[in-house]
Amino acid sequence: MQFAVIGNPISHSLSPILHNHAFKMLGIPGFYGRYLLQENQSFYHLRSLHLKGANITVPFKEVAFNSCDEIFGIAREIGAVNTIIFEKGRMLGYNTDALGFYLCIKDLAPKNALIIGAGGSAKAVAHILKQKAICVTLINRSKKRLKDFKNFECFTFDTFTPKNPYDLIINTTPAGLTNSDLPLAKEYLSPLLKKARLAFDLIYGRQTPFLTLAKSINIATSDGKAMLINQAILAFEIFMESQNITFDTKILHQSMQHIL
């Protein structure tokens, strides 16, 4: 019974550690690996890998949404899929990023949030925050991607004029993943961070320039590790349900929350 995380780049992913440890602790015969999908490669190639399920990461979450035969839950509203089940030649899509993110910030109880970026992860974050009655503003480099956020207040970098402070500022871009870039120019980002209560970067496993800047301003920070764990737990539950495998959810939570 094989599963994998699909993306590009993918070598940095800690998802195999989480899922394989859960398999071990639960005594379930499964294996979870990584697969580098080239950007010019057909997404349907994944059908030939003989996987039972997969997690989808950058930059394929929207491609996955458009490639699935059926979409379930909040993924339909978001337009992005991060969890797939392969069943009788069909691909079934779900999104665990949204709830996985919200579980990280619910205790903050923010009134509003600024999202930097407009990709698949931004969609998940924006829709779950809206569902929880939190006001959302998005800012992105180009206007093209913002067309997918018609029900939100949106700006491009050159038109952004913040009206109010934001409790929560979230970086959903790859800035800082493989480089030393900020997701927004420092002269614009610093004043926003000074008035925020939490800076959240979806990137995990490294101190990004975004988080470094936030810490220098002495505001609370969080990387994407907790979100990674939360969404992995939710995805694991979907994987096992699809295989009609029952397990102790308490052991699942403990196995993933303490391995990283």
PDB file of C-alpha atoms in Angstrom, residues 47-246:
ATOM      1  CA  ARG A  47      -2.166   7.177 -12.505  1.00  0.00           C
ATOM      2  CA  SER A  48       0.657   4.892 -13.656  1.00  0.00           C
ATOM      3  CA  LEU A  49       2.511   4.995 -10.310  1.00  0.00           C
ATOM      4  CA  HIS A  50       0.141   2.481  -8.680  1.00  0.00           C
ATOM      5  CA  LEU A  51      -0.404   4.680  -5.632  1.00  0.00           C
ATOM      6  CA  LYS A  52      -3.413   4.401  -3.338  1.00  0.00           C
ATOM      7  CA  GLY A  53      -3.277   8.120  -2.622  1.00  0.00           C
ATOM      8  CA  ALA A  54      -1.066  11.194  -2.767  1.00  0.00           C
ATOM      9  CA  ASN A  55      -0.554  14.621  -1.322  1.00  0.00           C
ATOM     10  CA  ILE A  56      -0.047  17.439  -3.810  1.00  0.00           C
ATOM     11  CA  THR A  57       2.193  20.421  -3.142  1.00  0.00           C
ATOM     12  CA  VAL A  58       3.641  23.401  -5.061  1.00  0.00           C
ATOM     13  CA  PRO A  59       3.019  24.046  -7.912  1.00  0.00           C
ATOM     14  CA  PHE A  60       0.356  21.444  -8.745  1.00  0.00           C
ATOM     15  CA  LYS A  61      -2.598  22.056  -6.404  1.00  0.00           C
ATOM     16  CA  GLU A  62      -4.681  23.843  -9.019  1.00  0.00           C
ATOM     17  CA  VAL A  63      -3.587  21.379 -11.716  1.00  0.00           C
ATOM     18  CA  ALA A  64      -4.754  18.594  -9.417  1.00  0.00           C
ATOM     19  CA  PHE A  65      -8.126  20.282  -8.997  1.00  0.00           C
ATOM     20  CA  ASN A  66      -8.597  20.458 -12.766  1.00  0.00           C
ATOM     21  CA  SER A  67      -7.412  16.856 -13.245  1.00  0.00           C
ATOM     22  CA  CYS A  68      -9.554  15.041 -10.664  1.00  0.00           C
ATOM     23  CA  ASP A  69     -12.632  13.112 -11.714  1.00  0.00           C
ATOM     24  CA  GLU A  70     -14.524  14.199  -8.597  1.00  0.00           C
ATOM     25  CA  ILE A  71     -13.917  16.850  -5.937  1.00  0.00           C
ATOM     26  CA  PHE A  72     -15.138  16.710  -2.342  1.00  0.00           C
ATOM     27  CA  GLY A  73     -15.714  19.163   0.506  1.00  0.00           C
ATOM     28  CA  ILE A  74     -14.164  22.613   0.718  1.00  0.00           C
ATOM     29  CA  ALA A  75     -11.826  21.770  -2.195  1.00  0.00           C
ATOM     30  CA  ARG A  76     -14.742  22.511  -4.550  1.00  0.00           C
ATOM     31  CA  GLU A  77     -15.013  26.045  -3.188  1.00  0.00           C
ATOM     32  CA  ILE A  78     -11.265  26.610  -3.043  1.00  0.00           C
ATOM     33  CA  GLY A  79     -10.417  25.340  -6.517  1.00  0.00           C
ATOM     34  CA  ALA A  80      -7.275  23.599  -5.251  1.00  0.00           C
ATOM     35  CA  VAL A  81      -6.573  19.993  -4.236  1.00  0.00           C
ATOM     36  CA  ASN A  82      -3.777  18.792  -1.955  1.00  0.00           C
ATOM     37  CA  THR A  83      -4.987  15.231  -1.291  1.00  0.00           C
ATOM     38  CA  ILE A  84      -5.884  12.624  -3.910  1.00  0.00           C
ATOM     39  CA  ILE A  85      -7.307   9.125  -3.707  1.00  0.00           C
ATOM     40  CA  PHE A  86      -6.764   6.771  -6.659  1.00  0.00           C
ATOM     41  CA  GLU A  87      -9.806   4.532  -6.920  1.00  0.00           C
ATOM     42  CA  LYS A  88     -10.656   2.225  -9.839  1.00  0.00           C
ATOM     43  CA  GLY A  89      -8.828   4.398 -12.350  1.00  0.00           C
ATOM     44  CA  ARG A  90     -10.360   7.605 -11.019  1.00  0.00           C
ATOM     45  CA  MET A  91      -8.749  10.478  -9.116  1.00  0.00           C
ATOM     46  CA  LEU A  92     -10.760  11.854  -6.197  1.00  0.00           C
ATOM     47  CA  GLY A  93      -9.717  15.233  -4.809  1.00  0.00           C
ATOM     48  CA  TYR A  94      -9.812  16.762  -1.330  1.00  0.00           C
ATOM     49  CA  ASN A  95      -8.255  19.741   0.447  1.00  0.00           C
ATOM     50  CA  THR A  96      -6.825  19.392   3.958  1.00  0.00           C
ATOM     51  CA  ASP A  97      -4.706  22.568   3.781  1.00  0.00           C
ATOM     52  CA  ALA A  98      -7.642  24.802   4.674  1.00  0.00           C
ATOM     53  CA  LEU A  99      -8.639  23.213   7.962  1.00  0.00           C
ATOM     54  CA  GLY A 100      -5.009  22.356   8.689  1.00  0.00           C
ATOM     55  CA  PHE A 101      -4.166  26.066   8.544  1.00  0.00           C
ATOM     56  CA  TYR A 102      -7.150  27.225  10.569  1.00  0.00           C
ATOM     57  CA  LEU A 103      -6.317  24.861  13.427  1.00  0.00           C
ATOM     58  CA  CYS A 104      -2.987  26.725  13.720  1.00  0.00           C
ATOM     59  CA  ILE A 105      -4.470  30.198  14.201  1.00  0.00           C
ATOM     60  CA  LYS A 106      -7.924  29.674  15.717  1.00  0.00           C
ATOM     61  CA  ASP A 107      -6.727  30.559  19.241  1.00  0.00           C
ATOM     62  CA  LEU A 108      -5.461  33.918  17.933  1.00  0.00           C
ATOM     63  CA  ALA A 109      -9.068  34.752  16.966  1.00  0.00           C
ATOM     64  CA  PRO A 110      -8.016  37.348  14.363  1.00  0.00           C
ATOM     65  CA  LYS A 111     -10.552  39.830  13.055  1.00  0.00           C
ATOM     66  CA  ASN A 112      -8.737  40.304   9.749  1.00  0.00           C
ATOM     67  CA  ALA A 113      -5.833  38.925   7.739  1.00  0.00           C
ATOM     68  CA  LEU A 114      -3.545  39.898   4.872  1.00  0.00           C
ATOM     69  CA  ILE A 115      -2.523  37.097   2.513  1.00  0.00           C
ATOM     70  CA  ILE A 116       0.558  37.599   0.339  1.00  0.00           C
ATOM     71  CA  GLY A 117       0.300  35.498  -2.826  1.00  0.00           C
ATOM     72  CA  ALA A 118      -2.551  34.103  -4.908  1.00  0.00           C
ATOM     73  CA  GLY A 119      -1.730  30.453  -5.629  1.00  0.00           C
ATOM     74  CA  GLY A 120      -3.404  27.243  -4.549  1.00  0.00           C
ATOM     75  CA  SER A 121      -2.362  27.569  -0.900  1.00  0.00           C
ATOM     76  CA  ALA A 122      -3.639  31.144  -0.779  1.00  0.00           C
ATOM     77  CA  LYS A 123      -7.008  29.904  -1.991  1.00  0.00           C
ATOM     78  CA  ALA A 124      -7.218  27.384   0.836  1.00  0.00           C
ATOM     79  CA  VAL A 125      -6.251  29.959   3.459  1.00  0.00           C
ATOM     80  CA  ALA A 126      -8.568  32.656   2.088  1.00  0.00           C
ATOM     81  CA  HIS A 127     -11.619  30.424   1.890  1.00  0.00           C
ATOM     82  CA  ILE A 128     -11.272  28.897   5.354  1.00  0.00           C
ATOM     83  CA  LEU A 129     -10.761  32.346   6.906  1.00  0.00           C
ATOM     84  CA  LYS A 130     -13.832  33.660   5.104  1.00  0.00           C
ATOM     85  CA  GLN A 131     -15.795  30.611   6.261  1.00  0.00           C
ATOM     86  CA  LYS A 132     -14.784  31.514   9.832  1.00  0.00           C
ATOM     87  CA  ALA A 133     -15.981  35.141   9.372  1.00  0.00           C
ATOM     88  CA  ILE A 134     -12.478  36.650   9.258  1.00  0.00           C
ATOM     89  CA  CYS A 135     -12.025  39.573   6.856  1.00  0.00           C
ATOM     90  CA  VAL A 136      -9.464  38.752   4.151  1.00  0.00           C
ATOM     91  CA  THR A 137      -7.311  40.973   1.937  1.00  0.00           C
ATOM     92  CA  LEU A 138      -4.987  39.569  -0.732  1.00  0.00           C
ATOM     93  CA  ILE A 139      -1.962  41.132  -2.365  1.00  0.00           C
ATOM     94  CA  ASN A 140      -0.148  39.581  -5.327  1.00  0.00           C
ATOM     95  CA  ARG A 141       2.552  40.591  -7.763  1.00  0.00           C
ATOM     96  CA  SER A 142       0.348  40.205 -10.851  1.00  0.00           C
ATOM     97  CA  LYS A 143      -3.339  40.915 -11.439  1.00  0.00           C
ATOM     98  CA  LYS A 144      -3.915  37.736 -13.473  1.00  0.00           C
ATOM     99  CA  ARG A 145      -4.048  35.340 -10.523  1.00  0.00           C
ATOM    100  CA  LEU A 146      -6.281  37.654  -8.505  1.00  0.00           C
ATOM    101  CA  LYS A 147      -9.192  36.960 -10.857  1.00  0.00           C
ATOM    102  CA  ASP A 148      -9.737  33.769  -8.846  1.00  0.00           C
ATOM    103  CA  PHE A 149     -10.458  35.865  -5.731  1.00  0.00           C
ATOM    104  CA  LYS A 150     -13.423  37.927  -6.888  1.00  0.00           C
ATOM    105  CA  ASN A 151     -15.123  37.702  -3.485  1.00  0.00           C
ATOM    106  CA  PHE A 152     -12.151  39.112  -1.610  1.00  0.00           C
ATOM    107  CA  GLU A 153     -10.487  42.521  -1.369  1.00  0.00           C
ATOM    108  CA  CYS A 154      -7.499  42.244  -3.729  1.00  0.00           C
ATOM    109  CA  PHE A 155      -4.544  44.399  -4.693  1.00  0.00           C
ATOM    110  CA  THR A 156      -1.404  44.130  -6.784  1.00  0.00           C
ATOM    111  CA  PHE A 157       1.874  45.322  -5.286  1.00  0.00           C
ATOM    112  CA  ASP A 158       1.663  48.652  -7.100  1.00  0.00           C
ATOM    113  CA  THR A 159      -1.946  49.387  -6.091  1.00  0.00           C
ATOM    114  CA  PHE A 160      -1.878  48.248  -2.453  1.00  0.00           C
ATOM    115  CA  THR A 161      -3.051  50.879   0.006  1.00  0.00           C
ATOM    116  CA  PRO A 162      -3.812  49.279   3.389  1.00  0.00           C
ATOM    117  CA  LYS A 163      -6.711  50.946   5.179  1.00  0.00           C
ATOM    118  CA  ASN A 164      -6.408  49.194   8.536  1.00  0.00           C
ATOM    119  CA  PRO A 165      -3.841  47.181  10.508  1.00  0.00           C
ATOM    120  CA  TYR A 166      -3.958  43.395  10.017  1.00  0.00           C
ATOM    121  CA  ASP A 167      -3.989  41.000  12.966  1.00  0.00           C
ATOM    122  CA  LEU A 168      -2.522  38.227  10.841  1.00  0.00           C
ATOM    123  CA  ILE A 169      -0.108  38.444   7.880  1.00  0.00           C
ATOM    124  CA  ILE A 170       0.428  35.234   5.914  1.00  0.00           C
ATOM    125  CA  ASN A 171       3.076  34.486   3.314  1.00  0.00           C
ATOM    126  CA  THR A 172       1.771  31.869   0.883  1.00  0.00           C
ATOM    127  CA  THR A 173       4.417  32.511  -1.794  1.00  0.00           C
ATOM    128  CA  PRO A 174       7.613  30.431  -2.337  1.00  0.00           C
ATOM    129  CA  ALA A 175       9.738  33.487  -1.430  1.00  0.00           C
ATOM    130  CA  GLY A 176      12.407  32.236   0.960  1.00  0.00           C
ATOM    131  CA  LEU A 177      11.993  28.560   0.085  1.00  0.00           C
ATOM    132  CA  THR A 178      15.070  28.318  -2.119  1.00  0.00           C
ATOM    133  CA  ASN A 179      16.318  31.926  -2.001  1.00  0.00           C
ATOM    134  CA  SER A 180      16.678  34.915   0.332  1.00  0.00           C
ATOM    135  CA  ASP A 181      13.767  36.919  -1.091  1.00  0.00           C
ATOM    136  CA  LEU A 182      10.997  38.625   0.839  1.00  0.00           C
ATOM    137  CA  PRO A 183       7.452  38.124  -0.495  1.00  0.00           C
ATOM    138  CA  LEU A 184       6.991  41.907  -0.502  1.00  0.00           C
ATOM    139  CA  ALA A 185       9.527  44.746  -0.540  1.00  0.00           C
ATOM    140  CA  LYS A 186      10.849  45.510   2.944  1.00  0.00           C
ATOM    141  CA  GLU A 187       9.763  49.157   2.856  1.00  0.00           C
ATOM    142  CA  TYR A 188       6.144  48.006   2.426  1.00  0.00           C
ATOM    143  CA  LEU A 189       6.270  44.876   4.571  1.00  0.00           C
ATOM    144  CA  SER A 190       7.881  46.310   7.713  1.00  0.00           C
ATOM    145  CA  PRO A 191       5.122  48.847   8.504  1.00  0.00           C
ATOM    146  CA  LEU A 192       2.493  46.125   8.056  1.00  0.00           C
ATOM    147  CA  LEU A 193       4.301  43.719  10.363  1.00  0.00           C
ATOM    148  CA  LYS A 194       4.754  46.363  13.078  1.00  0.00           C
ATOM    149  CA  LYS A 195       0.965  46.541  13.486  1.00  0.00           C
ATOM    150  CA  ALA A 196       0.302  42.780  13.228  1.00  0.00           C
ATOM    151  CA  ARG A 197      -0.162  40.215  16.012  1.00  0.00           C
ATOM    152  CA  LEU A 198       1.201  37.209  14.102  1.00  0.00           C
ATOM    153  CA  ALA A 199       3.339  36.618  10.995  1.00  0.00           C
ATOM    154  CA  PHE A 200       2.682  33.172   9.507  1.00  0.00           C
ATOM    155  CA  ASP A 201       4.807  31.640   6.744  1.00  0.00           C
ATOM    156  CA  LEU A 202       3.481  28.500   5.050  1.00  0.00           C
ATOM    157  CA  ILE A 203       7.084  27.486   4.328  1.00  0.00           C
ATOM    158  CA  TYR A 204       8.424  25.174   7.006  1.00  0.00           C
ATOM    159  CA  GLY A 205      11.780  23.834   8.099  1.00  0.00           C
ATOM    160  CA  ARG A 206      13.731  27.055   7.668  1.00  0.00           C
ATOM    161  CA  GLN A 207      13.942  30.575   9.025  1.00  0.00           C
ATOM    162  CA  THR A 208      12.702  32.535   6.015  1.00  0.00           C
ATOM    163  CA  PRO A 209      13.538  36.221   5.439  1.00  0.00           C
ATOM    164  CA  PHE A 210       9.834  36.957   6.073  1.00  0.00           C
ATOM    165  CA  LEU A 211       9.977  35.410   9.561  1.00  0.00           C
ATOM    166  CA  THR A 212      13.396  36.926  10.269  1.00  0.00           C
ATOM    167  CA  LEU A 213      12.034  40.392   9.522  1.00  0.00           C
ATOM    168  CA  ALA A 214       8.971  39.773  11.695  1.00  0.00           C
ATOM    169  CA  LYS A 215      11.127  38.603  14.622  1.00  0.00           C
ATOM    170  CA  SER A 216      13.306  41.701  14.312  1.00  0.00           C
ATOM    171  CA  ILE A 217      10.131  43.737  14.833  1.00  0.00           C
ATOM    172  CA  ASN A 218       9.271  41.619  17.885  1.00  0.00           C
ATOM    173  CA  ILE A 219       5.964  40.184  16.771  1.00  0.00           C
ATOM    174  CA  ALA A 220       4.920  36.554  17.137  1.00  0.00           C
ATOM    175  CA  THR A 221       5.839  34.232  14.268  1.00  0.00           C
ATOM    176  CA  SER A 222       4.936  30.774  13.033  1.00  0.00           C
ATOM    177  CA  ASP A 223       6.267  28.702  10.177  1.00  0.00           C
ATOM    178  CA  GLY A 224       4.255  26.063   8.357  1.00  0.00           C
ATOM    179  CA  LYS A 225       5.285  23.094  10.520  1.00  0.00           C
ATOM    180  CA  ALA A 226       2.063  22.933  12.550  1.00  0.00           C
ATOM    181  CA  MET A 227       0.001  23.336   9.387  1.00  0.00           C
ATOM    182  CA  LEU A 228       2.015  20.549   7.730  1.00  0.00           C
ATOM    183  CA  ILE A 229       1.259  18.235  10.643  1.00  0.00           C
ATOM    184  CA  ASN A 230      -2.422  19.184  10.825  1.00  0.00           C
ATOM    185  CA  GLN A 231      -3.049  18.674   7.120  1.00  0.00           C
ATOM    186  CA  ALA A 232      -1.045  15.412   7.180  1.00  0.00           C
ATOM    187  CA  ILE A 233      -3.238  14.012   9.958  1.00  0.00           C
ATOM    188  CA  LEU A 234      -6.371  14.939   8.015  1.00  0.00           C
ATOM    189  CA  ALA A 235      -4.949  13.438   4.801  1.00  0.00           C
ATOM    190  CA  PHE A 236      -3.912  10.226   6.576  1.00  0.00           C
ATOM    191  CA  GLU A 237      -7.475   9.844   7.823  1.00  0.00           C
ATOM    192  CA  ILE A 238      -8.773  10.208   4.245  1.00  0.00           C
ATOM    193  CA  PHE A 239      -6.215   7.688   2.965  1.00  0.00           C
ATOM    194  CA  MET A 240      -7.137   5.082   5.555  1.00  0.00           C
ATOM    195  CA  GLU A 241     -10.881   5.611   5.181  1.00  0.00           C
ATOM    196  CA  SER A 242     -10.530   4.979   1.434  1.00  0.00           C
ATOM    197  CA  GLN A 243      -8.907   1.617   2.273  1.00  0.00           C
ATOM    198  CA  ASN A 244     -11.472   0.764   4.975  1.00  0.00           C
ATOM    199  CA  ILE A 245      -8.736   0.656   7.598  1.00  0.00           C
ATOM    200  CA  THR A 246      -9.628   1.576  11.175  1.00  0.00           C
TER     201      THR A 246
END
